[in-house]
Each structure stands twice: as structure tokens, then as C-alpha cells.
Tab-separated table of C-alpha atoms in Angstrom:
chain	number	residue	atom	x	y	z
A	28	MET	CA	6.073	42.468	-33.466
A	29	SER	CA	5.659	43.628	-29.644
A	30	GLY	CA	2.014	44.862	-30.313
A	31	ARG	CA	0.985	41.693	-31.884
A	32	LEU	CA	2.687	39.625	-28.929
A	33	GLU	CA	0.598	41.584	-26.404
A	34	ARG	CA	-2.867	40.508	-28.129
A	35	LEU	CA	-2.131	37.456	-28.337
A	36	ARG	CA	-0.667	36.852	-24.623
A	37	GLY	CA	-4.082	38.823	-24.080
A	38	ALA	CA	-6.413	36.367	-25.838
A	39	LEU	CA	-4.394	33.415	-24.240
A	40	ALA	CA	-5.389	34.957	-21.120
A	41	GLU	CA	-8.884	35.316	-22.027
A	42	ALA	CA	-9.090	31.731	-23.232
A	43	LYS	CA	-7.084	30.038	-20.566
A	44	VAL	CA	-4.337	28.952	-22.208
A	45	ASP	CA	-0.721	28.728	-20.876
A	46	HIS	CA	0.825	28.252	-24.174
A	47	ALA	CA	0.928	28.288	-28.008
A	48	LEU	CA	2.604	26.104	-29.980
A	49	PHE	CA	2.832	27.577	-33.695
A	50	THR	CA	3.854	24.713	-36.049
A	51	SER	CA	2.686	27.144	-39.810
A	52	TYR	CA	4.788	29.104	-41.970
A	53	HIS	CA	2.152	31.653	-41.221
A	54	ASN	CA	1.685	31.946	-37.419
A	55	ILE	CA	5.531	31.618	-36.721
A	56	ASN	CA	6.263	34.401	-39.137
A	57	TYR	CA	3.319	36.537	-37.890
A	58	TYR	CA	4.314	36.055	-34.253
A	59	ALA	CA	8.372	35.590	-35.011
A	60	ASP	CA	9.079	37.159	-37.891
A	61	PHE	CA	10.911	33.504	-39.059
A	62	LEU	CA	10.090	32.577	-42.367
A	63	TYR	CA	11.041	28.699	-41.870
A	64	CYS	CA	12.162	26.247	-44.590
A	65	ALA	CA	10.652	23.132	-43.539
A	66	PHE	CA	12.959	20.550	-45.770
A	67	GLY	CA	11.231	17.218	-44.009
A	68	ARG	CA	12.030	19.289	-40.409
A	69	PRO	CA	9.038	20.397	-37.995
A	70	TYR	CA	9.419	24.014	-36.854
A	71	GLY	CA	7.866	25.485	-33.971
A	72	LEU	CA	7.102	28.635	-31.898
A	73	VAL	CA	6.266	28.294	-28.508
A	74	VAL	CA	4.952	32.021	-27.109
A	75	GLY	CA	4.091	31.556	-23.293
A	76	PRO	CA	3.286	34.624	-20.636
A	77	GLU	CA	6.808	36.142	-20.723
A	78	ARG	CA	8.636	34.695	-23.826
A	79	ALA	CA	8.358	33.477	-27.216
A	80	THR	CA	10.903	30.758	-28.742
A	81	SER	CA	11.392	29.752	-32.040
A	82	ILE	CA	12.571	26.302	-32.639
A	83	SER	CA	14.582	25.428	-35.388
A	84	ALA	CA	16.545	22.675	-37.123
A	85	ASN	CA	20.533	22.307	-36.575
A	86	ILE	CA	21.459	22.651	-40.670
A	87	ASP	CA	20.053	26.089	-40.410
A	88	GLY	CA	22.730	27.345	-38.257
A	89	GLY	CA	22.018	30.559	-36.528
A	90	GLN	CA	20.131	32.464	-39.333
A	91	PRO	CA	16.712	31.530	-36.938
A	92	GLY	CA	18.011	32.876	-34.083
A	93	ARG	CA	19.317	36.279	-36.006
A	94	ARG	CA	15.629	36.323	-37.311
A	95	THR	CA	13.308	35.645	-34.508
A	96	PHE	CA	12.118	38.164	-32.635
A	97	GLY	CA	12.373	37.154	-29.783
A	98	ASP	CA	14.392	33.292	-28.608
A	99	ASN	CA	15.722	30.596	-30.531
A	100	LEU	CA	16.451	27.056	-29.644
A	101	VAL	CA	17.914	24.327	-31.921
A	102	TYR	CA	17.781	21.024	-32.226
A	103	THR	CA	19.600	18.571	-34.249
A	104	ASP	CA	18.172	15.377	-35.978
A	105	TRP	CA	20.894	13.304	-34.688
A	106	GLN	CA	18.379	11.363	-33.010
A	107	ARG	CA	15.260	10.732	-33.056
A	108	ASP	CA	12.219	13.202	-32.424
A	109	ASN	CA	14.486	15.549	-30.977
A	110	TYR	CA	12.140	18.362	-31.991
A	111	PHE	CA	9.759	16.878	-29.089
A	112	ARG	CA	12.450	16.970	-26.529
A	113	ALA	CA	12.955	20.959	-27.680
A	114	LEU	CA	9.070	21.159	-26.842
A	115	GLN	CA	9.903	19.812	-23.223
A	116	ARG	CA	12.472	22.245	-22.200
A	117	LEU	CA	9.874	24.951	-22.985
A	118	ILE	CA	6.634	23.692	-22.186
A	119	PRO	CA	5.650	22.514	-18.910
A	120	ASP	CA	3.469	19.497	-18.797
A	121	GLY	CA	0.397	19.771	-17.004
A	122	THR	CA	-0.682	23.065	-18.811
A	123	THR	CA	-2.997	23.945	-21.175
A	124	VAL	CA	-1.651	24.487	-24.972
A	125	GLY	CA	-2.845	25.716	-28.080
A	126	ILE	CA	-2.155	24.318	-31.341
A	127	GLU	CA	-2.985	24.929	-34.683
A	128	PHE	CA	-5.920	21.642	-35.502
A	129	ASP	CA	-5.522	22.694	-38.967
A	130	HIS	CA	-1.938	22.302	-39.677
A	131	VAL	CA	-0.523	19.903	-36.606
A	132	SER	CA	-0.488	16.049	-38.449
A	133	LEU	CA	-1.971	13.184	-36.916
A	134	GLN	CA	1.379	11.764	-36.360
A	135	THR	CA	2.387	15.049	-34.950
A	136	ARG	CA	-0.486	15.183	-32.579
A	137	GLN	CA	0.544	11.835	-30.825
A	138	LYS	CA	3.779	12.816	-30.487
A	139	LEU	CA	2.936	15.723	-28.375
A	140	GLU	CA	0.809	13.966	-26.277
A	141	ALA	CA	3.635	11.254	-25.495
A	142	ALA	CA	5.952	13.534	-24.720
A	143	LEU	CA	3.629	15.858	-22.706
A	144	PRO	CA	1.304	13.464	-21.375
A	145	ALA	CA	-0.497	15.863	-18.495
A	146	CYS	CA	-0.830	18.775	-21.065
A	147	SER	CA	-4.168	19.607	-22.682
A	148	PHE	CA	-4.675	20.983	-26.111
A	149	VAL	CA	-6.764	23.148	-27.298
A	150	ASP	CA	-7.413	24.809	-30.699
A	151	ILE	CA	-6.095	28.057	-31.310
A	152	ALA	CA	-6.606	28.576	-35.398
A	153	GLU	CA	-8.919	30.183	-35.556
A	154	THR	CA	-8.606	32.797	-32.832
A	155	CYS	CA	-5.230	33.752	-34.460
A	156	MET	CA	-6.620	34.101	-37.906
A	157	ARG	CA	-9.327	36.258	-36.652
A	158	LEU	CA	-6.327	38.743	-34.513
A	159	ARG	CA	-4.188	38.530	-37.825
A	160	MET	CA	-7.235	40.054	-40.110
A	161	VAL	CA	-7.054	43.090	-38.753
A	162	LYS	CA	-4.080	44.783	-39.565
A	163	SER	CA	-2.106	47.147	-37.515
A	164	ASP	CA	-0.610	50.554	-39.197
A	165	GLU	CA	2.696	49.348	-39.992
A	166	GLU	CA	1.476	46.029	-41.325
A	167	ILE	CA	-0.631	48.289	-43.906
A	168	ALA	CA	2.340	50.290	-44.408
A	169	LEU	CA	4.419	47.153	-46.122
A	170	ILE	CA	1.524	46.050	-47.824
A	171	LYS	CA	1.070	49.280	-49.785
A	172	GLN	CA	4.875	49.026	-50.278
A	173	GLY	CA	4.097	45.413	-51.910
A	174	ALA	CA	1.097	46.667	-54.097
A	175	GLN	CA	3.454	49.123	-55.782
A	176	ILE	CA	6.186	47.080	-56.248
A	177	ALA	CA	3.577	44.616	-57.616
A	178	ASP	CA	2.798	47.588	-60.111
A	179	ILE	CA	6.310	47.613	-61.079
A	180	GLY	CA	6.311	44.095	-61.640
A	181	GLY	CA	2.962	44.396	-63.934
A	182	ALA	CA	5.138	47.362	-66.161
A	183	ALA	CA	8.023	45.493	-67.095
A	184	CYS	CA	5.693	42.003	-67.361
A	185	VAL	CA	4.278	44.665	-70.205
A	186	GLY	CA	7.344	45.760	-71.411
A	187	ALA	CA	8.487	42.016	-72.330
A	188	ILE	CA	5.122	40.533	-73.992
A	189	ASP	CA	5.735	40.464	-78.071
A	190	GLU	CA	4.500	37.865	-80.638
A	191	GLY	CA	6.963	34.764	-80.065
A	192	VAL	CA	7.857	35.425	-76.529
A	193	PRO	CA	7.249	32.342	-74.244
A	194	GLU	CA	5.398	32.778	-70.960
A	195	TYR	CA	8.438	32.356	-68.601
A	196	ALA	CA	10.949	34.606	-70.494
A	197	VAL	CA	8.015	37.473	-69.332
A	198	ALA	CA	7.806	36.241	-65.925
A	199	LEU	CA	11.127	36.185	-65.254
A	200	ALA	CA	11.695	39.844	-66.764
A	201	SER	CA	8.410	40.556	-64.221
A	202	THR	CA	9.987	38.674	-61.213
A	203	SER	CA	13.432	40.255	-61.885
A	204	ALA	CA	11.725	43.855	-61.959
A	205	MET	CA	10.120	42.738	-58.358
A	206	VAL	CA	13.118	41.651	-56.601
A	207	ARG	CA	15.572	44.785	-57.331
A	208	GLU	CA	13.099	46.442	-56.111
A	209	ILE	CA	12.240	44.801	-53.025
A	210	ALA	CA	16.002	44.839	-52.681
A	211	ARG	CA	16.506	48.900	-52.928
A	212	ARG	CA	13.971	49.596	-50.825
A	213	PHE	CA	14.482	47.022	-47.841
A	214	PRO	CA	18.115	47.063	-47.898
A	215	GLY	CA	17.801	43.615	-44.858
A	216	ALA	CA	14.691	41.469	-46.515
A	217	GLU	CA	15.694	38.187	-47.260
A	218	LEU	CA	14.422	38.156	-50.841
A	219	MET	CA	12.740	34.628	-51.200
A	220	ASP	CA	9.067	33.973	-52.892
A	221	SER	CA	8.490	36.560	-54.970
A	222	TRP	CA	6.643	34.926	-58.424
A	223	THR	CA	4.873	35.828	-61.566
A	224	TRP	CA	2.364	33.649	-63.417
A	225	LEU	CA	2.150	34.743	-67.435
A	226	GLN	CA	-0.624	32.534	-68.847
A	227	SER	CA	-1.513	32.781	-72.542
A	228	GLY	CA	-4.493	31.083	-74.593
A	229	ILE	CA	-6.616	28.265	-73.058
A	230	ASN	CA	-3.546	28.105	-69.834
A	231	THR	CA	-5.556	31.374	-68.869
A	232	ASP	CA	-8.374	29.114	-67.473
A	233	GLY	CA	-7.237	28.230	-64.287
A	234	ALA	CA	-6.171	31.099	-61.756
A	235	HIS	CA	-2.848	29.404	-60.146
A	236	ASN	CA	-1.933	27.200	-63.868
A	237	PRO	CA	1.696	27.399	-63.856
A	238	VAL	CA	3.681	29.511	-66.288
A	239	THR	CA	4.771	27.410	-69.094
A	240	SER	CA	7.147	27.556	-72.970
A	241	ARG	CA	3.897	28.323	-74.664
A	242	ARG	CA	5.109	31.086	-76.683
A	243	ILE	CA	2.192	34.279	-77.142
A	244	GLU	CA	0.279	34.329	-80.606
A	245	LYS	CA	-1.856	37.584	-82.004
A	246	GLY	CA	-5.125	37.240	-80.238
A	247	ASP	CA	-4.707	35.633	-77.247
A	248	ILE	CA	-5.797	36.338	-73.908
A	249	LEU	CA	-3.206	36.850	-71.370
A	250	SER	CA	-3.323	36.921	-67.389
A	251	LEU	CA	-0.848	38.691	-65.833
A	252	ASN	CA	-0.351	37.498	-62.435
A	253	CYS	CA	2.693	39.647	-60.150
A	254	PHE	CA	3.428	38.577	-56.571
A	255	PRO	CA	6.015	40.074	-54.579
A	256	MET	CA	6.619	38.577	-51.353
A	257	ILE	CA	8.219	40.932	-48.820
A	258	ALA	CA	8.798	39.655	-45.083
A	259	GLY	CA	6.080	36.705	-46.405
A	260	TYR	CA	3.303	39.310	-46.972
A	261	TYR	CA	1.632	38.275	-50.044
A	262	THR	CA	0.297	41.663	-52.258
A	263	ALA	CA	-0.840	40.480	-55.756
A	264	LEU	CA	-1.581	42.040	-59.357
A	265	GLU	CA	-3.687	40.246	-61.794
A	266	ARG	CA	-5.171	41.996	-65.367
A	267	THR	CA	-6.842	40.495	-67.904
A	268	LEU	CA	-4.748	41.169	-71.365
A	269	PHE	CA	-5.009	40.694	-75.238
A	270	TYR	CA	-1.830	40.798	-78.007
A	271	ASP	CA	-2.791	42.819	-80.759
A	272	TYR	CA	-6.023	42.493	-80.469
A	273	CYS	CA	-9.263	41.045	-78.971
A	274	PRO	CA	-11.499	39.227	-80.748
A	275	ASP	CA	-15.480	40.437	-80.524
A	276	GLU	CA	-16.670	37.422	-78.247
A	277	ALA	CA	-13.806	37.844	-75.768
A	278	LEU	CA	-14.568	41.041	-75.773
A	279	ARG	CA	-17.801	40.949	-74.071
A	280	TYR	CA	-16.884	38.582	-71.668
A	281	TRP	CA	-13.955	40.912	-70.666
A	282	GLU	CA	-16.255	44.314	-70.429
A	283	VAL	CA	-18.774	42.226	-68.374
A	284	ASN	CA	-15.920	41.447	-65.998
A	285	VAL	CA	-15.106	44.676	-65.892
A	286	GLU	CA	-18.233	45.786	-64.743
A	287	VAL	CA	-18.363	43.590	-61.942
A	288	HIS	CA	-15.091	44.473	-60.733
A	289	GLU	CA	-15.720	47.947	-60.633
A	290	ALA	CA	-19.352	47.557	-58.867
A	291	GLY	CA	-17.160	45.545	-56.489
A	292	LEU	CA	-14.222	48.627	-55.682
A	293	GLY	CA	-17.573	50.498	-54.767
A	294	LEU	CA	-18.771	47.464	-52.467
A	295	ILE	CA	-15.815	47.274	-50.031
A	296	ARG	CA	-16.432	49.487	-46.767
A	297	PRO	CA	-17.186	48.573	-43.449
A	298	GLY	CA	-20.088	47.360	-42.060
A	299	ARG	CA	-20.482	45.429	-45.104
A	300	SER	CA	-20.703	40.963	-45.395
A	301	CYS	CA	-18.702	39.090	-47.134
A	302	ALA	CA	-21.518	36.973	-48.209
A	303	LYS	CA	-23.525	40.426	-48.748
A	304	ILE	CA	-20.642	41.472	-51.657
A	305	ALA	CA	-20.447	38.192	-53.200
A	306	GLU	CA	-24.609	38.187	-53.877
A	307	GLU	CA	-25.052	41.719	-55.407
A	308	LEU	CA	-21.931	40.869	-57.504
A	309	ASN	CA	-23.512	37.827	-59.086
A	310	LYS	CA	-26.658	39.276	-59.837
A	311	ILE	CA	-24.559	40.842	-62.266
A	312	TYR	CA	-23.295	38.366	-64.072
A	313	ALA	CA	-27.007	36.560	-63.825
A	314	GLU	CA	-28.065	39.727	-64.876
A	315	HIS	CA	-25.779	38.870	-68.260
A	316	ASP	CA	-26.285	35.309	-68.165
A	317	MET	CA	-22.886	34.902	-67.231
A	318	LEU	CA	-22.946	33.544	-63.454
A	319	GLN	CA	-22.073	29.943	-64.691
A	320	TYR	CA	-18.618	30.678	-65.774
A	321	ARG	CA	-17.911	32.238	-62.167
A	322	THR	CA	-14.975	30.720	-60.865
A	323	PHE	CA	-14.023	31.041	-57.015
A	324	GLY	CA	-14.972	34.133	-54.245
A	325	TYR	CA	-14.647	37.910	-55.441
A	326	GLY	CA	-11.601	38.411	-52.797
A	327	HIS	CA	-9.691	37.292	-50.175
A	328	SER	CA	-8.215	39.020	-47.143
A	329	PHE	CA	-3.813	40.008	-47.337
A	330	GLY	CA	-0.969	39.572	-44.985
A	331	VAL	CA	1.194	36.827	-43.927
A	332	LEU	CA	0.185	34.062	-46.866
A	333	SER	CA	1.390	33.225	-50.329
A	334	HIS	CA	0.376	30.366	-52.600
A	335	TYR	CA	1.614	27.373	-50.382
A	336	TYR	CA	0.915	28.623	-47.146
A	337	GLY	CA	-1.742	30.465	-45.197
A	338	ARG	CA	-4.935	31.554	-45.122
A	339	GLU	CA	-7.570	34.103	-43.499
A	340	ALA	CA	-10.499	31.936	-44.716
A	341	GLY	CA	-12.601	34.121	-42.583
A	342	LEU	CA	-12.220	36.929	-44.831
A	343	GLU	CA	-13.139	35.451	-47.892
A	344	LEU	CA	-15.483	37.384	-50.213
A	345	ARG	CA	-17.513	34.528	-50.629
A	346	GLU	CA	-21.731	33.486	-49.930
A	347	ASP	CA	-20.553	31.594	-46.987
A	348	ILE	CA	-18.760	33.706	-45.495
A	349	GLU	CA	-20.958	36.332	-42.546
A	350	THR	CA	-17.710	37.915	-41.410
A	351	VAL	CA	-18.474	41.868	-41.671
A	352	LEU	CA	-15.653	43.891	-43.055
A	353	GLU	CA	-14.048	46.842	-40.666
A	354	PRO	CA	-11.231	49.496	-40.541
A	355	ASN	CA	-7.811	48.311	-41.225
A	356	MET	CA	-8.851	45.091	-43.009
A	357	VAL	CA	-7.091	44.616	-46.421
A	358	VAL	CA	-9.159	42.507	-49.433
A	359	SER	CA	-8.742	42.246	-52.597
A	360	MET	CA	-11.723	42.494	-55.400
A	361	GLU	CA	-10.901	39.785	-57.569
A	362	PRO	CA	-13.746	38.372	-59.808
A	363	MET	CA	-13.312	35.710	-62.458
A	364	ILE	CA	-15.276	34.046	-65.078
A	365	MET	CA	-13.985	31.234	-67.039
A	366	ILE	CA	-15.111	30.015	-70.358
A	367	PRO	CA	-14.734	26.305	-71.631
A	368	GLU	CA	-11.958	24.879	-74.001
A	369	GLY	CA	-13.513	25.167	-77.461
A	370	GLN	CA	-16.499	27.974	-76.936
A	371	PRO	CA	-15.596	31.186	-78.727
A	372	GLY	CA	-13.773	33.737	-76.334
A	373	ALA	CA	-12.376	30.512	-74.131
A	374	GLY	CA	-10.357	31.597	-71.409
A	375	GLY	CA	-9.921	33.236	-67.967
A	376	TYR	CA	-11.332	36.660	-67.342
A	377	ARG	CA	-10.252	38.304	-64.447
A	378	GLU	CA	-9.039	41.420	-62.705
A	379	HIS	CA	-7.466	42.413	-59.296
A	380	ASP	CA	-6.878	45.608	-56.974
A	381	ILE	CA	-6.111	45.752	-53.012
A	382	LEU	CA	-7.915	47.616	-50.933
A	383	VAL	CA	-7.730	48.904	-47.541
A	384	VAL	CA	-10.623	49.676	-45.437
A	385	THR	CA	-10.946	52.217	-43.958
A	386	GLU	CA	-13.280	54.442	-41.280
A	387	SER	CA	-15.685	55.346	-44.054
A	388	GLY	CA	-15.176	53.424	-47.033
A	389	ALA	CA	-11.453	51.954	-48.891
A	390	ASP	CA	-8.408	53.505	-50.335
A	391	ASN	CA	-7.606	51.265	-53.419
A	392	ILE	CA	-3.762	50.957	-53.286
A	393	THR	CA	-3.128	49.261	-56.854
A	394	GLY	CA	-2.083	51.462	-59.392
A	395	PHE	CA	-2.053	49.579	-62.401
A	396	PRO	CA	-4.954	50.467	-64.932
A	397	TYR	CA	-7.084	47.949	-66.241
A	398	GLY	CA	-10.061	46.766	-68.573
A	399	PRO	CA	-9.927	47.317	-73.000
A	400	GLY	CA	-9.066	50.608	-73.412
A	401	HIS	CA	-5.170	50.361	-71.401
A	402	ASN	CA	-4.444	46.289	-71.471
A	403	ILE	CA	-5.274	45.275	-75.905
A	404	LEU	CA	-1.182	45.219	-76.326
A	405	GLY	CA	1.076	44.986	-79.713
């Protein structure tokens, strides 16, 4: 925490910014180790040259103060806009303030300008994203633990799959196994936000389709998605499975997606650009006349993020991202194709591993097996 605050202050000084005001879940968690629950109330973190102070609502009691790496200032909602009065205590008027343009709403911006009329506001969202994209050794150690716990969730998921079992029952078994393991490995951690999606049949066609009460049938395509969350850090395990047997039409799609996945694992290395990786993998799909079925980029960064907050968009493996991989970046390789409903083999096919970029290549920290040789269950 001290190291990342030091790097942040160096970046602020270089940009001639006096104070940073963070309002997003991911940056407050990243720089204060506090993951807030908004529930309609604003939260913040002010980082100045010497102090870092989180701003929390009175409803949370002393918990934000206990969690924050730094100071904490509590405001009540007994008067409207007390949050902005708290900001006036921490930010001298007339200074330059860095804020997150991608998170601050128009209403919040107007209230900031009214509360601090002599301040100038500049965007620091992308600068901070770039700082977060390169992980410290401590972060990588935590992410590796998360990947191991995701593998445990995957094993629990496979163990719960059977004919007639609903999606949600499989997901509950997986999530329970991961939460118990997080509690065992990290006794002081807040246990929140870990989850599992187990999708079946056509419900696999979207990467983020919610769990339902649909019951598993023989010949079903299944999509296993395990997400343990530790201190706001997201890790993931995603696999294509089939129950009992895999139809020939589906097997062809699955095998091609595995081919793309394995090729992608070999392309993750320092000096490669995200765009070039995507372009190389597109060629494989095109050779099999399947490029039209690809749904999204081939992978993304890991760190302080989850399905409802945070993103390091500058480190996604897409054709429009020119970022060059460097050591201590952590990315996924997760090709996915979607065969539309009504066609033979309909559904979504996706494999997902996490890789830590090293000086000479990349370490794959996901251990769960993939492909037809391992994941036709029953």
C-alpha cells in the first residue's frame, strides 16, 4: 500500500496535481484497502502530498476507519450534501484536483464545482489505470492464491453436476467451497462478492448470463465460471463442459476453440501488443470459417475489479488496444465463440486461463484441465 501511494504521488507531482479525489470502487479499494457499499450514498478517498483519507457515510460505523490504510472522515446524511462539506475539510480551495472523469457523474461534478469553486479539476482515471496494470510482487502473490481457489471452486462445480440438478445448485456448491477456502487462507479477510455462474444449454451463449433454475440434461453444453474475490481482487476459472456426451457438431466447435486457446497461451509474452495477439488469433478462426462466431476480446487484465465495478480497459486483448505486454502484467487468455440458437451445436464455448507476464514469457497460474479429453462429464 505504501508503495502504490508513493507511485501515485509521484505521478500527481509530475502532472502538477495537488490532490486526488477518488470516487470509484476500484481506486478507493486500490489506494485505501477499503471496498465500500454505496447504497445510494457517495464515498471518496482524498490523497494529498502527506495524507490519504477515506470519506464514508455514518451508516457504516467504524468499519471504514478500521479498513482504510490511512485516515477516515465520516459524514452524516442529516443534512443534504454533507459529503461535499467533508471534501471542503480535506481539499483546500484553489488547488488542482485530479478526479475520475469516467466515474464522476454530471451532478457530482456540478456539486464539486459549487463546493470548491476556485479549484480546477483534471482527469486522472487513465493515469491511475496505467499504474494499476503493472502488478507488484505482493499483488501477484494474492492473484496466484485466487487462481488456486478458483480451481477448488471448479472441482466442487464438477462434483455437483448431475442429470436433473439445477444450475443454481451447482453454483452454490462451487461458491461455498471457494468462500470456505478464502476464510481458511485469509482469516482476517472480509468474505464478500465471490460467485459462480454455471450455465447450461442455450444459456451458455452469453459470457455473463445469470444462473437459472434450468436442470441439466444429457448432451448439454455447460459453461463453468468460478470467481473468488479476495480483498477486491478478481480471479476467474472458465471452462466448457458437456454432460454425458458431446454431439459431433459441438465437438468441432469446441476443438477449434481449444486450438485458439492454446495458440493464445503461446502468444502471451513481453513485447507483444494486445492488438497483434488478437489479429493472430483471428486468423485461426477465419481458417475454420468461425470468425463470425467470436463474441469479444481474447482476454483482459486482472486486479482490483469485478463484474460490477472496475476495468483496466487499456490491457484488453483486442484489435483496438495497442498496449504492449510487459513483466508483472497479469492477463487472461479466454477465446469464446457463440453458435446462435437453432443451429447444430448452439451455445457458447470458452476456455479461460490466467497468465503472469515474466521477463522471458508468461507463467500460467490456472491448473484446472480443459478440452474434450477432460471435461465430458458423467
